[in-house]
mmCIF file with all atom_site columns, C-alpha atoms in Angstrom:
data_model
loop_
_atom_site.group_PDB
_atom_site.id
_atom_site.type_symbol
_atom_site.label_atom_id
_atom_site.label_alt_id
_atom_site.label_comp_id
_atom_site.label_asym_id
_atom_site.label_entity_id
_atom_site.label_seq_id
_atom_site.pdbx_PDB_ins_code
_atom_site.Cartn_x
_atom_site.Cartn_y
_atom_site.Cartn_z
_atom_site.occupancy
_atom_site.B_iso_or_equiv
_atom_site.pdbx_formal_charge
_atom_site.auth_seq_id
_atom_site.auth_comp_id
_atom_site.auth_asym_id
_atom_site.auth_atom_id
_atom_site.pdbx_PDB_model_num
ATOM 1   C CA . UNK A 1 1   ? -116.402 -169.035 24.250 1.00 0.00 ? 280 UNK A CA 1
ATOM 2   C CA . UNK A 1 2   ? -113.440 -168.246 25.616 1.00 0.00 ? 281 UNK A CA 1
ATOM 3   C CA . UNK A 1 3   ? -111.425 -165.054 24.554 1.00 0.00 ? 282 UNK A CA 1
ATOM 4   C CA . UNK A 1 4   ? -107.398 -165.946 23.974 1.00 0.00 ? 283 UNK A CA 1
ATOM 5   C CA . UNK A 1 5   ? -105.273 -163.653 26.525 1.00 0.00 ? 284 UNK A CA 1
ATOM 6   C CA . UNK A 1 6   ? -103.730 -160.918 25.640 1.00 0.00 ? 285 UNK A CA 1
ATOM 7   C CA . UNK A 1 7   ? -99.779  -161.503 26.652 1.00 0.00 ? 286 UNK A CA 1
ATOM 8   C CA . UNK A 1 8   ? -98.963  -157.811 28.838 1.00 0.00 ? 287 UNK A CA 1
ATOM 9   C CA . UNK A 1 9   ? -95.262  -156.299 27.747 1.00 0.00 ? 288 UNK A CA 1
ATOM 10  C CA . UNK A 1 10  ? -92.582  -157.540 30.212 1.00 0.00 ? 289 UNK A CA 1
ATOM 11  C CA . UNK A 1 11  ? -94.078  -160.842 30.207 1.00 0.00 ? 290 UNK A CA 1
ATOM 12  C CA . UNK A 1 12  ? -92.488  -164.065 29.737 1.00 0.00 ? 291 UNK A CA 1
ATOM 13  C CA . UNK A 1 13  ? -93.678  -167.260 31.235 1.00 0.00 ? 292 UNK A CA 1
ATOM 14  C CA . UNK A 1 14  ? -90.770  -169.713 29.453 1.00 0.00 ? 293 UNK A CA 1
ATOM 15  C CA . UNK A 1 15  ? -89.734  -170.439 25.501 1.00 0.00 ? 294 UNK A CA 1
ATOM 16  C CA . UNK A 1 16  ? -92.486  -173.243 23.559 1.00 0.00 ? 295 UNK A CA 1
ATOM 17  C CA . UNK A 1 17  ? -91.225  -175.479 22.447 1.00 0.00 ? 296 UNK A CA 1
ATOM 18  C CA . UNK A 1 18  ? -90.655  -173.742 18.727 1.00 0.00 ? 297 UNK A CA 1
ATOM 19  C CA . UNK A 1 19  ? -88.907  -171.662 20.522 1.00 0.00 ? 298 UNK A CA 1
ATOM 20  C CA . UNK A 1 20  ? -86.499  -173.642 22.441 1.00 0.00 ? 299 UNK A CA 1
ATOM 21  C CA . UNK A 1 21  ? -85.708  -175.672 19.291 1.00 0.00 ? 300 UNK A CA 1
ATOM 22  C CA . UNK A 1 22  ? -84.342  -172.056 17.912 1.00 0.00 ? 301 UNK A CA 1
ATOM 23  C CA . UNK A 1 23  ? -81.578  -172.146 20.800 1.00 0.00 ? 302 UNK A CA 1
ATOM 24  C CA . UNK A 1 24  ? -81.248  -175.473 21.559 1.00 0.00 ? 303 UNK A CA 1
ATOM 25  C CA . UNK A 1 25  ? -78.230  -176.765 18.916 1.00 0.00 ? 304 UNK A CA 1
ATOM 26  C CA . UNK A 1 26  ? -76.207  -173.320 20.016 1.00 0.00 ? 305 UNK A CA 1
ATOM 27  C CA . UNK A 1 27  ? -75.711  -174.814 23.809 1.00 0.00 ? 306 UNK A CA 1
ATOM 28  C CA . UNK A 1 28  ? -73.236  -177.413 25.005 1.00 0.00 ? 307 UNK A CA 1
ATOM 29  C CA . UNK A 1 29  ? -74.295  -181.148 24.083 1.00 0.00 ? 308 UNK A CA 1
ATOM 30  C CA . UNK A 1 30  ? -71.861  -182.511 26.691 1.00 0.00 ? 309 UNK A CA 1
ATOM 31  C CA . UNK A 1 31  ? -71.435  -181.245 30.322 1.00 0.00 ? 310 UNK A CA 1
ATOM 32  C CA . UNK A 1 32  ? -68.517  -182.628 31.870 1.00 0.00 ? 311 UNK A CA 1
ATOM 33  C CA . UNK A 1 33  ? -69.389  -184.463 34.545 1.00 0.00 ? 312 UNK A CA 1
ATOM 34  C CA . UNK A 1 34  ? -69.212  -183.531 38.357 1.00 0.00 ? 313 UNK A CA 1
ATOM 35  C CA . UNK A 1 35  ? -68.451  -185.275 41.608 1.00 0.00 ? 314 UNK A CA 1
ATOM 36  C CA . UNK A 1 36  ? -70.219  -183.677 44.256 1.00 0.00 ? 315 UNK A CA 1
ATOM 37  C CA . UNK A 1 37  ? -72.562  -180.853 44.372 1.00 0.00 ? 316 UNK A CA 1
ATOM 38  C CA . UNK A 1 38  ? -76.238  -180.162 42.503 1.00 0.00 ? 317 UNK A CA 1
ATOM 39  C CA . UNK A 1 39  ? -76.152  -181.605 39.021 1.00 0.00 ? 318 UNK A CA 1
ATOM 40  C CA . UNK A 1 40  ? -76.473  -179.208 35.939 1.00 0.00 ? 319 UNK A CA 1
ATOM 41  C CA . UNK A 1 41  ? -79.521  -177.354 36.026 1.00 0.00 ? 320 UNK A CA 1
ATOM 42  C CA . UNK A 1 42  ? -81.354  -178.456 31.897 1.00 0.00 ? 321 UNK A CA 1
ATOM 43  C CA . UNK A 1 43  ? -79.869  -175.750 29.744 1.00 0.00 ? 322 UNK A CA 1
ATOM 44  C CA . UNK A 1 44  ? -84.184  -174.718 28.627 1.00 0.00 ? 323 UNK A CA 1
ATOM 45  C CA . UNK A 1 45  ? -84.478  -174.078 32.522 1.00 0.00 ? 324 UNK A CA 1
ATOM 46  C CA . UNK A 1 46  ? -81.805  -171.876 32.351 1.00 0.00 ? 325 UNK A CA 1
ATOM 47  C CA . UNK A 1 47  ? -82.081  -169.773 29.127 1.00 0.00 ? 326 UNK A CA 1
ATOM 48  C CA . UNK A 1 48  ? -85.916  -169.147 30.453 1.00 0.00 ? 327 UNK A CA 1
ATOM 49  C CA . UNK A 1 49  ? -84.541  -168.067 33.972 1.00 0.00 ? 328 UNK A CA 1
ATOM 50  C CA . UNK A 1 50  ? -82.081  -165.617 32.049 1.00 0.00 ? 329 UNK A CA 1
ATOM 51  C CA . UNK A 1 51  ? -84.853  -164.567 29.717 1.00 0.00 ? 330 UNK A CA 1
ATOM 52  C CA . UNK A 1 52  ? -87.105  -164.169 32.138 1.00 0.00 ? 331 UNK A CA 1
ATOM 53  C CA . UNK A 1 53  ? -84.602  -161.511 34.244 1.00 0.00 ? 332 UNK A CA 1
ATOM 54  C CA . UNK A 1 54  ? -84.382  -159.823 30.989 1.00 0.00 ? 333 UNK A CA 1
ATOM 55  C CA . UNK A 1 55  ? -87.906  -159.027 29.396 1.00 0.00 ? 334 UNK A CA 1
ATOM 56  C CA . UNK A 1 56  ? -89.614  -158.663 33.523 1.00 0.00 ? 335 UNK A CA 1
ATOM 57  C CA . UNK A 1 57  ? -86.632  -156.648 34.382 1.00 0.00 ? 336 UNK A CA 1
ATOM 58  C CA . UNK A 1 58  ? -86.885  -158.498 38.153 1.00 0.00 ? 337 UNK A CA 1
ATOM 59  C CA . UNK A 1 59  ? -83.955  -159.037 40.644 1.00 0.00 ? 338 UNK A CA 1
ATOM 60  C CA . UNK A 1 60  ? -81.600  -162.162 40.352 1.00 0.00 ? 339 UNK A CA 1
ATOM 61  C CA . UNK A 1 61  ? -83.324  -162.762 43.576 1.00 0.00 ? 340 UNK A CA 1
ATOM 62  C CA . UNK A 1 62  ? -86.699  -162.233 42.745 1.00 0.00 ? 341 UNK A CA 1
ATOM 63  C CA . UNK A 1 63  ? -87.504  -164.867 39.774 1.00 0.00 ? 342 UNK A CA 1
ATOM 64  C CA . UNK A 1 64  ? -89.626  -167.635 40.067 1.00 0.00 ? 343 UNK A CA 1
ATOM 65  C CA . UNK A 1 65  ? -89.501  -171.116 41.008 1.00 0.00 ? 344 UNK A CA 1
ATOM 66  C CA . UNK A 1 66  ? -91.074  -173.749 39.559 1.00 0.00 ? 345 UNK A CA 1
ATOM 67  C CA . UNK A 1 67  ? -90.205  -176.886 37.065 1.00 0.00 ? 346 UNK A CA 1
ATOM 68  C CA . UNK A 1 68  ? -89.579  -174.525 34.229 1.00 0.00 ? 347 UNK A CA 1
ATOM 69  C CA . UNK A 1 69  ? -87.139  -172.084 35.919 1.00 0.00 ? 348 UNK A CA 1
ATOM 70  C CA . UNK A 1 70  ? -83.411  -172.866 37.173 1.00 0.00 ? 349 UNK A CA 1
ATOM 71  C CA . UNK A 1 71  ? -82.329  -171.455 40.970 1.00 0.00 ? 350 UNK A CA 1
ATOM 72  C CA . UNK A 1 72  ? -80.496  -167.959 40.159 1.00 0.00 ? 351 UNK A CA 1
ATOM 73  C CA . UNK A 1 73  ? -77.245  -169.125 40.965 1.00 0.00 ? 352 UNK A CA 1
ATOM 74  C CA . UNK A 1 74  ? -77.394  -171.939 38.190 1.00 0.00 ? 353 UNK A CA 1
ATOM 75  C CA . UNK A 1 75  ? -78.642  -169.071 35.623 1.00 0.00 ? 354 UNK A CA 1
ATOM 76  C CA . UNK A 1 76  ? -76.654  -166.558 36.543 1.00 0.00 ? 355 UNK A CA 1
ATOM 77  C CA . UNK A 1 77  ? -73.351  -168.777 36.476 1.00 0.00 ? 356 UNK A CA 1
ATOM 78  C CA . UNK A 1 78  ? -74.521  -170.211 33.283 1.00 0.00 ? 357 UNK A CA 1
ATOM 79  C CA . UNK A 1 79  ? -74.482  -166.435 31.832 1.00 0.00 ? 358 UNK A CA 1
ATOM 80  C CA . UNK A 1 80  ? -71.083  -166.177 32.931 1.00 0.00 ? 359 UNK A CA 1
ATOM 81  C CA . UNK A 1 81  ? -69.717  -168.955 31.257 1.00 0.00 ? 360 UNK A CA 1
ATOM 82  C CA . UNK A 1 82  ? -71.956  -168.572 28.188 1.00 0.00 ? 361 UNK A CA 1
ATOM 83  C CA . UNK A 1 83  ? -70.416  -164.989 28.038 1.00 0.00 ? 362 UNK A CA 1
ATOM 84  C CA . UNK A 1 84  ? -66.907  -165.965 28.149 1.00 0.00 ? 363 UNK A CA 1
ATOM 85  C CA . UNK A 1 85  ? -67.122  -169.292 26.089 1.00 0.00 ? 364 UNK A CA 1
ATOM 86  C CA . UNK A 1 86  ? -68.711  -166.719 23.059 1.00 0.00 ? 365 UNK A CA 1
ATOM 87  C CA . UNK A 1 87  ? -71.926  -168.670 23.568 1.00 0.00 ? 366 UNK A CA 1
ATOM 88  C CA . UNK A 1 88  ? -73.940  -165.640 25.012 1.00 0.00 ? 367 UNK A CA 1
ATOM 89  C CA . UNK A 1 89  ? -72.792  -164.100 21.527 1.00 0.00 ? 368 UNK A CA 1
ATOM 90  C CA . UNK A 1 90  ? -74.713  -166.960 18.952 1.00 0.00 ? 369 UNK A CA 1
ATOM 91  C CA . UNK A 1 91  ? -77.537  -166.815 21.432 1.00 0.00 ? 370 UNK A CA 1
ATOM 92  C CA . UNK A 1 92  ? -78.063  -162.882 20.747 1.00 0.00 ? 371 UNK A CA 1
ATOM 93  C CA . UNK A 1 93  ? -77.698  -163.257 16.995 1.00 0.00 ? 372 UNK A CA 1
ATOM 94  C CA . UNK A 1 94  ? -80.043  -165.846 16.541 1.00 0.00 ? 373 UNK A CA 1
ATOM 95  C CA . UNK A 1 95  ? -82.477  -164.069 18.004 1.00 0.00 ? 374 UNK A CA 1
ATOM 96  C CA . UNK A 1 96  ? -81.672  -160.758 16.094 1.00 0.00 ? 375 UNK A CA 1
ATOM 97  C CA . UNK A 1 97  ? -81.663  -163.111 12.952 1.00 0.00 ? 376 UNK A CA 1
ATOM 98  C CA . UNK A 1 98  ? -85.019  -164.181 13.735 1.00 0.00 ? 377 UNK A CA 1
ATOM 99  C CA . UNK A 1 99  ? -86.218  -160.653 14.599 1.00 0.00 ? 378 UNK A CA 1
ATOM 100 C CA . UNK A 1 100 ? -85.101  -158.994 11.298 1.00 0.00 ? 379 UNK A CA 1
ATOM 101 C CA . UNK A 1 101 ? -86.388  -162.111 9.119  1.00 0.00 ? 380 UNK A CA 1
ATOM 102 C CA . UNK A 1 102 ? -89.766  -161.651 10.873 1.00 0.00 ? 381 UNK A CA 1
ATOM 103 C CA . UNK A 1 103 ? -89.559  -157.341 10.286 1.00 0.00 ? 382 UNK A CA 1
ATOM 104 C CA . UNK A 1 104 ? -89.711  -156.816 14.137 1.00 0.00 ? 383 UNK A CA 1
ATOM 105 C CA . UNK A 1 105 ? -86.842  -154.737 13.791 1.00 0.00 ? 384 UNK A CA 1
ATOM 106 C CA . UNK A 1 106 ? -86.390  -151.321 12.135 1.00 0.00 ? 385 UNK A CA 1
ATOM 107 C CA . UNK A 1 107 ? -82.766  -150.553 12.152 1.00 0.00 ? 386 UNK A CA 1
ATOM 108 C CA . UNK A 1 108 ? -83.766  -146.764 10.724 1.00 0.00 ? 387 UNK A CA 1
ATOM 109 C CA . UNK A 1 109 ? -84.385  -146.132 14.584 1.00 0.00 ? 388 UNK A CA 1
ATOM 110 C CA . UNK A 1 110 ? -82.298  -146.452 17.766 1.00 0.00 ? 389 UNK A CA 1
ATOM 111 C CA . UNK A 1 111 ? -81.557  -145.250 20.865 1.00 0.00 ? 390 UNK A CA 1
ATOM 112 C CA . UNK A 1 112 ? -78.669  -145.022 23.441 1.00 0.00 ? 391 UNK A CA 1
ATOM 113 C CA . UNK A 1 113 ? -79.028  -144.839 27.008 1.00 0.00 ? 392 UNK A CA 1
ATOM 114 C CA . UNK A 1 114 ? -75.750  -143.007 28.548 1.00 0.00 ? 393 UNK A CA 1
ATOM 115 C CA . UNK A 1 115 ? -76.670  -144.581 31.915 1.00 0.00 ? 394 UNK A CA 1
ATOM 116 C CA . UNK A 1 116 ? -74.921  -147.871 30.983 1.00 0.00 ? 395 UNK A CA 1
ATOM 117 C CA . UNK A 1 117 ? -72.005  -146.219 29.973 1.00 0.00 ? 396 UNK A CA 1
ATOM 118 C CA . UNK A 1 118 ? -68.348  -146.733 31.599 1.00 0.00 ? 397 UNK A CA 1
ATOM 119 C CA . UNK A 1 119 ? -67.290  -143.072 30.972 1.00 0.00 ? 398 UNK A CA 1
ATOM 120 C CA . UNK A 1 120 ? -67.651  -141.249 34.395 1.00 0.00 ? 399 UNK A CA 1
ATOM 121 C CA . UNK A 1 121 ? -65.927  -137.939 33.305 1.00 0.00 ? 400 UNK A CA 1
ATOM 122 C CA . UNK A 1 122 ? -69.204  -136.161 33.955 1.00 0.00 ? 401 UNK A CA 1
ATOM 123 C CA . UNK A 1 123 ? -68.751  -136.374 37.319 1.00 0.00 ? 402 UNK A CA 1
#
């Protein structure tokens, strides 16, 4: 009998299905379309290329390649517009709806790191 895997923190190997239905009605329906160039990288490959940089905490240039996963300058130009268009924005509070509803989060505790912050007058 085979014993099911225990998934290791830092982890991801790309969003089930479940999980991509979750996202999936916050993206862009309609790409405009392009004349020359790569056409648009499936939105799925992209969100698990982003999520993917995020939980593993690897390099742009380090993620993987496969059929699941977009190139990193598809994902990383998709965060920039996703970020700017307000997109980035309903993609963050689903999942912090999702979170809370499930009791993942406990919002009695929190922490601040000071090494992301744009004050430099310590110096």
């Amino acid at each position: 009998m085979k014993q099911k895997e225990d998934k290791m923190a830092g982890r991801f190997e790309g969003l089930s299905d479940l999980e991509w239905k979750l996202f999936e009605e916050l993206l862009p329906q309609f790409l405009e379309k392009r004349g020359r160039g790569m056409p648009h990288a499936p939105f799925r490959n992209v969100l698990n290329t982003q999520l993917y940089v995020l939980i593993t905490g690897c390099r742009w240039c380090d993620i993987p390649r496969g059929e699941q996963w977009a190139s990193k300058s598809a994902a990383h130009r998709w965060l920039q517009r996703w970020y700017e268009d307000g997109t980035l924005e309903k993609l963050k509070a689903r999942i912090l709806a999702v979170a809370e509803e499930k009791g993942i989060i406990d919002w009695k505790y929190g922490a601040v790191d000071g090494s992301f912050s744009p004050w430099e007058g310590w110096r």
